[in-house]
PDB file of C-alpha atoms in Angstrom:
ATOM      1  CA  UNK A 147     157.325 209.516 137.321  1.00 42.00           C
ATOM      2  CA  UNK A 148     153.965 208.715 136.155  1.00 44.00           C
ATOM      3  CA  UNK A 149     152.254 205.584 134.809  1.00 46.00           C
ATOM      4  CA  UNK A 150     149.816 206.237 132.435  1.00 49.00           C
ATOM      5  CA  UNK A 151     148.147 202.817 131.603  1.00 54.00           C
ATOM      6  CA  UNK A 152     149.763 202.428 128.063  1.00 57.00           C
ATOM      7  CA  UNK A 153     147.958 205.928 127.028  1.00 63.00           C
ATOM      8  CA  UNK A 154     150.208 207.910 125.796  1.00 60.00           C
ATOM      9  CA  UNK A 155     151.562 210.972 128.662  1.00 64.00           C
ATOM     10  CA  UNK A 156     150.573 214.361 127.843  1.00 68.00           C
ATOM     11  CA  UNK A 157     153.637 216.248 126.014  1.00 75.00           C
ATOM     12  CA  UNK A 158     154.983 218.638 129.009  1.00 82.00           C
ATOM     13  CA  UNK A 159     155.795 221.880 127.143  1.00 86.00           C
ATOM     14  CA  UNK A 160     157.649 225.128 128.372  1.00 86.00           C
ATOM     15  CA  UNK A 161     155.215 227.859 127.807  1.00 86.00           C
ATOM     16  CA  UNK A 162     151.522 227.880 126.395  1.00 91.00           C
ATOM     17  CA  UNK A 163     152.368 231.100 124.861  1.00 95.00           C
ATOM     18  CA  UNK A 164     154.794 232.487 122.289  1.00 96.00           C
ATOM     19  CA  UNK A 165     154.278 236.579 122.492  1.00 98.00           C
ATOM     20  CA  UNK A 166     156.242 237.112 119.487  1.00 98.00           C
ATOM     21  CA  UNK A 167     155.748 241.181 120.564  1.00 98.00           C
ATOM     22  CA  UNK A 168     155.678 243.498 117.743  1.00 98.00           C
ATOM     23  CA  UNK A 169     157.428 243.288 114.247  1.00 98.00           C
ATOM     24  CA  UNK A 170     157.555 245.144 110.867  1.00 97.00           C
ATOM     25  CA  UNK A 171     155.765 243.913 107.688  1.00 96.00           C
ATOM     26  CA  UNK A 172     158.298 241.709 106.506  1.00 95.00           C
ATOM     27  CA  UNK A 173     160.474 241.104 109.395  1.00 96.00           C
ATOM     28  CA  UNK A 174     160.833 237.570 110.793  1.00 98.00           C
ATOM     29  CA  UNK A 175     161.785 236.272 114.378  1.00 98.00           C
ATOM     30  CA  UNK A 176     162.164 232.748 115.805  1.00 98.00           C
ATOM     31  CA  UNK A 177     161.123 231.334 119.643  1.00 97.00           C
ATOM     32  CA  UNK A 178     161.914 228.037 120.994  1.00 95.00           C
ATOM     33  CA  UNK A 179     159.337 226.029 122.686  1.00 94.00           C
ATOM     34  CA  UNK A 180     160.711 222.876 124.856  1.00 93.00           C
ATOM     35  CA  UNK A 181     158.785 219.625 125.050  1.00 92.00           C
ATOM     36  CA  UNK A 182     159.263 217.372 127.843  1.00 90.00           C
ATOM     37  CA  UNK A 183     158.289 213.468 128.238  1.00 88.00           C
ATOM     38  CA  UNK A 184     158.258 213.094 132.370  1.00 85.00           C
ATOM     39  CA  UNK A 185     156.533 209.652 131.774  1.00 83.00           C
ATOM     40  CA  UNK A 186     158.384 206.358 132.400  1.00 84.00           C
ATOM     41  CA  UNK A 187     157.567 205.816 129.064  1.00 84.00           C
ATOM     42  CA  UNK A 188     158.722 206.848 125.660  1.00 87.00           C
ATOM     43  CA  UNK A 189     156.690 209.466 124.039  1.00 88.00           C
ATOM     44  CA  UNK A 190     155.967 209.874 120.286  1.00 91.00           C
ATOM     45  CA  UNK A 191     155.098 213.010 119.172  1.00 92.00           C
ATOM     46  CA  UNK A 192     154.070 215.187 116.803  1.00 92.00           C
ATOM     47  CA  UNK A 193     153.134 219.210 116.317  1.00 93.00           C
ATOM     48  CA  UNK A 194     151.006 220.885 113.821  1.00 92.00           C
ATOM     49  CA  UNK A 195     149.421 224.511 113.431  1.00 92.00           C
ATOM     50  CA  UNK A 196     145.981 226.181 112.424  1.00 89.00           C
ATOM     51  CA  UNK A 197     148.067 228.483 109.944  1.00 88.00           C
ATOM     52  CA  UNK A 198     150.852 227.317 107.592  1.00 85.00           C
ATOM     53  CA  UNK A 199     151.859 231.151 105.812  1.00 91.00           C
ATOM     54  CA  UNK A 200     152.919 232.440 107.837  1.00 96.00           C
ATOM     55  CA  UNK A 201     154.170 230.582 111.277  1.00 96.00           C
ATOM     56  CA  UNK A 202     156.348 227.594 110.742  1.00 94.00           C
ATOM     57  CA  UNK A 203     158.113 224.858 113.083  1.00 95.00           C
ATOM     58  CA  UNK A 204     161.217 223.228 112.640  1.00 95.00           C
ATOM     59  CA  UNK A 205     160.799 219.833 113.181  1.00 93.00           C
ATOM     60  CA  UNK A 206     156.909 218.476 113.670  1.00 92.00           C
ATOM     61  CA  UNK A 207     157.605 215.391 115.086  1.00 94.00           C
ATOM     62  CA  UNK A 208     160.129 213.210 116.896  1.00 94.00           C
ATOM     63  CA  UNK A 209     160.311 210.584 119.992  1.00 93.00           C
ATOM     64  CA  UNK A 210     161.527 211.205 123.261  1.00 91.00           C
ATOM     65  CA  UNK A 211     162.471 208.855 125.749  1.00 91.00           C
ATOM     66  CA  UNK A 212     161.518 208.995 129.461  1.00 89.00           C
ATOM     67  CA  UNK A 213     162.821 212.319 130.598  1.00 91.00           C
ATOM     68  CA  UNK A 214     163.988 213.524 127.406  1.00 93.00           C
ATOM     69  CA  UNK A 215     163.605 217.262 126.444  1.00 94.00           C
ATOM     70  CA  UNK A 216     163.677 219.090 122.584  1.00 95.00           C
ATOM     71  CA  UNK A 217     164.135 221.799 121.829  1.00 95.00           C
ATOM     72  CA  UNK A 218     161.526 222.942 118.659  1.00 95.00           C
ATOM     73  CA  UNK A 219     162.002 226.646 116.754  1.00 97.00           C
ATOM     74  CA  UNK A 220     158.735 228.051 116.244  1.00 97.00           C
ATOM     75  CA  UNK A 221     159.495 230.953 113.112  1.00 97.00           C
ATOM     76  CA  UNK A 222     156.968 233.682 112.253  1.00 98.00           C
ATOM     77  CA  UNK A 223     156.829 235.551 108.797  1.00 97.00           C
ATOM     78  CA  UNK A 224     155.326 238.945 108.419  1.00 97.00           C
ATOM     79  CA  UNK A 225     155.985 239.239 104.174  1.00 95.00           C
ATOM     80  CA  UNK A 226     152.105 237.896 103.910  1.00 93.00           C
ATOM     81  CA  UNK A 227     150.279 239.734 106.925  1.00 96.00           C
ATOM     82  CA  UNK A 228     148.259 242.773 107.374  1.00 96.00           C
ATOM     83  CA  UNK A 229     149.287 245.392 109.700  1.00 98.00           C
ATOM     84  CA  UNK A 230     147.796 244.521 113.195  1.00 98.00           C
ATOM     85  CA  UNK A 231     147.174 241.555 115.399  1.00 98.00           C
ATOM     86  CA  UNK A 232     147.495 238.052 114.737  1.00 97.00           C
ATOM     87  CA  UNK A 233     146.696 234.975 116.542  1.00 97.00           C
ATOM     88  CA  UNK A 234     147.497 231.300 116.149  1.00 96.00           C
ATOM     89  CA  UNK A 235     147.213 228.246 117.733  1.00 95.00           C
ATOM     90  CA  UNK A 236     150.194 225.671 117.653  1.00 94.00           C
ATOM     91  CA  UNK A 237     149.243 221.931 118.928  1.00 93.00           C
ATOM     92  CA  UNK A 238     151.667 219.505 120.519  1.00 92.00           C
ATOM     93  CA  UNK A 239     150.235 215.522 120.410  1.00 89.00           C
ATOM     94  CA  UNK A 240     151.561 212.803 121.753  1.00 87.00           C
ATOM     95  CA  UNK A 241     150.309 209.583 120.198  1.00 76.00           C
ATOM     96  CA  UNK A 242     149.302 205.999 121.781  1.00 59.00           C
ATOM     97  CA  UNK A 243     147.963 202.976 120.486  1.00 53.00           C
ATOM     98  CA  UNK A 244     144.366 204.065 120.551  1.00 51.00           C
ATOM     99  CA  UNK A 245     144.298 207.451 121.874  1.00 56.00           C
ATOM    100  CA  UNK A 246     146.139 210.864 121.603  1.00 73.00           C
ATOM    101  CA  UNK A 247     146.644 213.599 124.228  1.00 83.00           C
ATOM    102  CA  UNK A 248     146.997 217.136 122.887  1.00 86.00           C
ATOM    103  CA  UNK A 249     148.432 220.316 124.346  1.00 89.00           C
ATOM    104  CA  UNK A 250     148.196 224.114 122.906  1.00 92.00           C
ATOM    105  CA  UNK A 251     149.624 227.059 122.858  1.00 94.00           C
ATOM    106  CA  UNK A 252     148.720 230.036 121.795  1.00 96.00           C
ATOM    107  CA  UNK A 253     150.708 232.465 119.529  1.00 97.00           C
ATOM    108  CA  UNK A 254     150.623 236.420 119.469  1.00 97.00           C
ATOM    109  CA  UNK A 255     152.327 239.074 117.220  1.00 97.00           C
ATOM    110  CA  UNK A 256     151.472 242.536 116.570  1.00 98.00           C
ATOM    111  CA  UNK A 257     152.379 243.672 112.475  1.00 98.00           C
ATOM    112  CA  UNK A 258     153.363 247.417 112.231  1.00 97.00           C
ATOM    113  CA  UNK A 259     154.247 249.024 109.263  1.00 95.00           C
ATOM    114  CA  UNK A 260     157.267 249.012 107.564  1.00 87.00           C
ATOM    115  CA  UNK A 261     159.958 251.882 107.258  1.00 83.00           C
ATOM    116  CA  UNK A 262     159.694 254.541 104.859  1.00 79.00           C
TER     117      UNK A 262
END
């Protein structure tokens, strides 16, 4: 395990991209993303994302102890998008006392239109 000199470790995360492929205007469709603390120290953190219509996460924050996973549910809404491509950026944190490390990944859906 690492020591990171009371900065807080880097959240360890699954993937640094949800492809959410292609859905219809209005459909929805939920991905999980897994955030790992492999510090020996326990890790406080938090998630947040550049776009709040339309992609949504289940739980934004939470503390995990050395070794600890979580499972978060990253949702996407088509009801308020355009037909195409869209592109967002979720960020994981993990907090310290005086400093923050911060990891992202990228999200991708295409938006066709809906049935006749």
């Amino acid at each position: 395990m690492n020591n990171y000199n009371g900065e807080p470790p880097p959240p360890i995360l699954s993937q640094n991209l949800l492809d959410f492929g292609s859905l219809r205007q209005g459909e929805s469709k939920t991905l999980q993303e897994q955030i790992s603390n492999t510090s020996n120290q326990a890790m406080l953190w938090h998630a947040d994302t550049d776009v709040k219509h339309w992609l949504t996460i289940d739980k934004g924050a939470g503390t995990l102890q050395p070794g600890q996973q979580e499972i978060v549910h990253v949702r996407v809404d088509t009801s308020s998008l355009a037909i195409g491509n869209h592109k967002a950026t979720l960020i994981f944190s993990a907090e310290g006392d005086a400093s923050s490390k911060s990891v992202e990944v990228a999200v991708t859906l295409a938006v066709t239109p809906p049935p006749l």
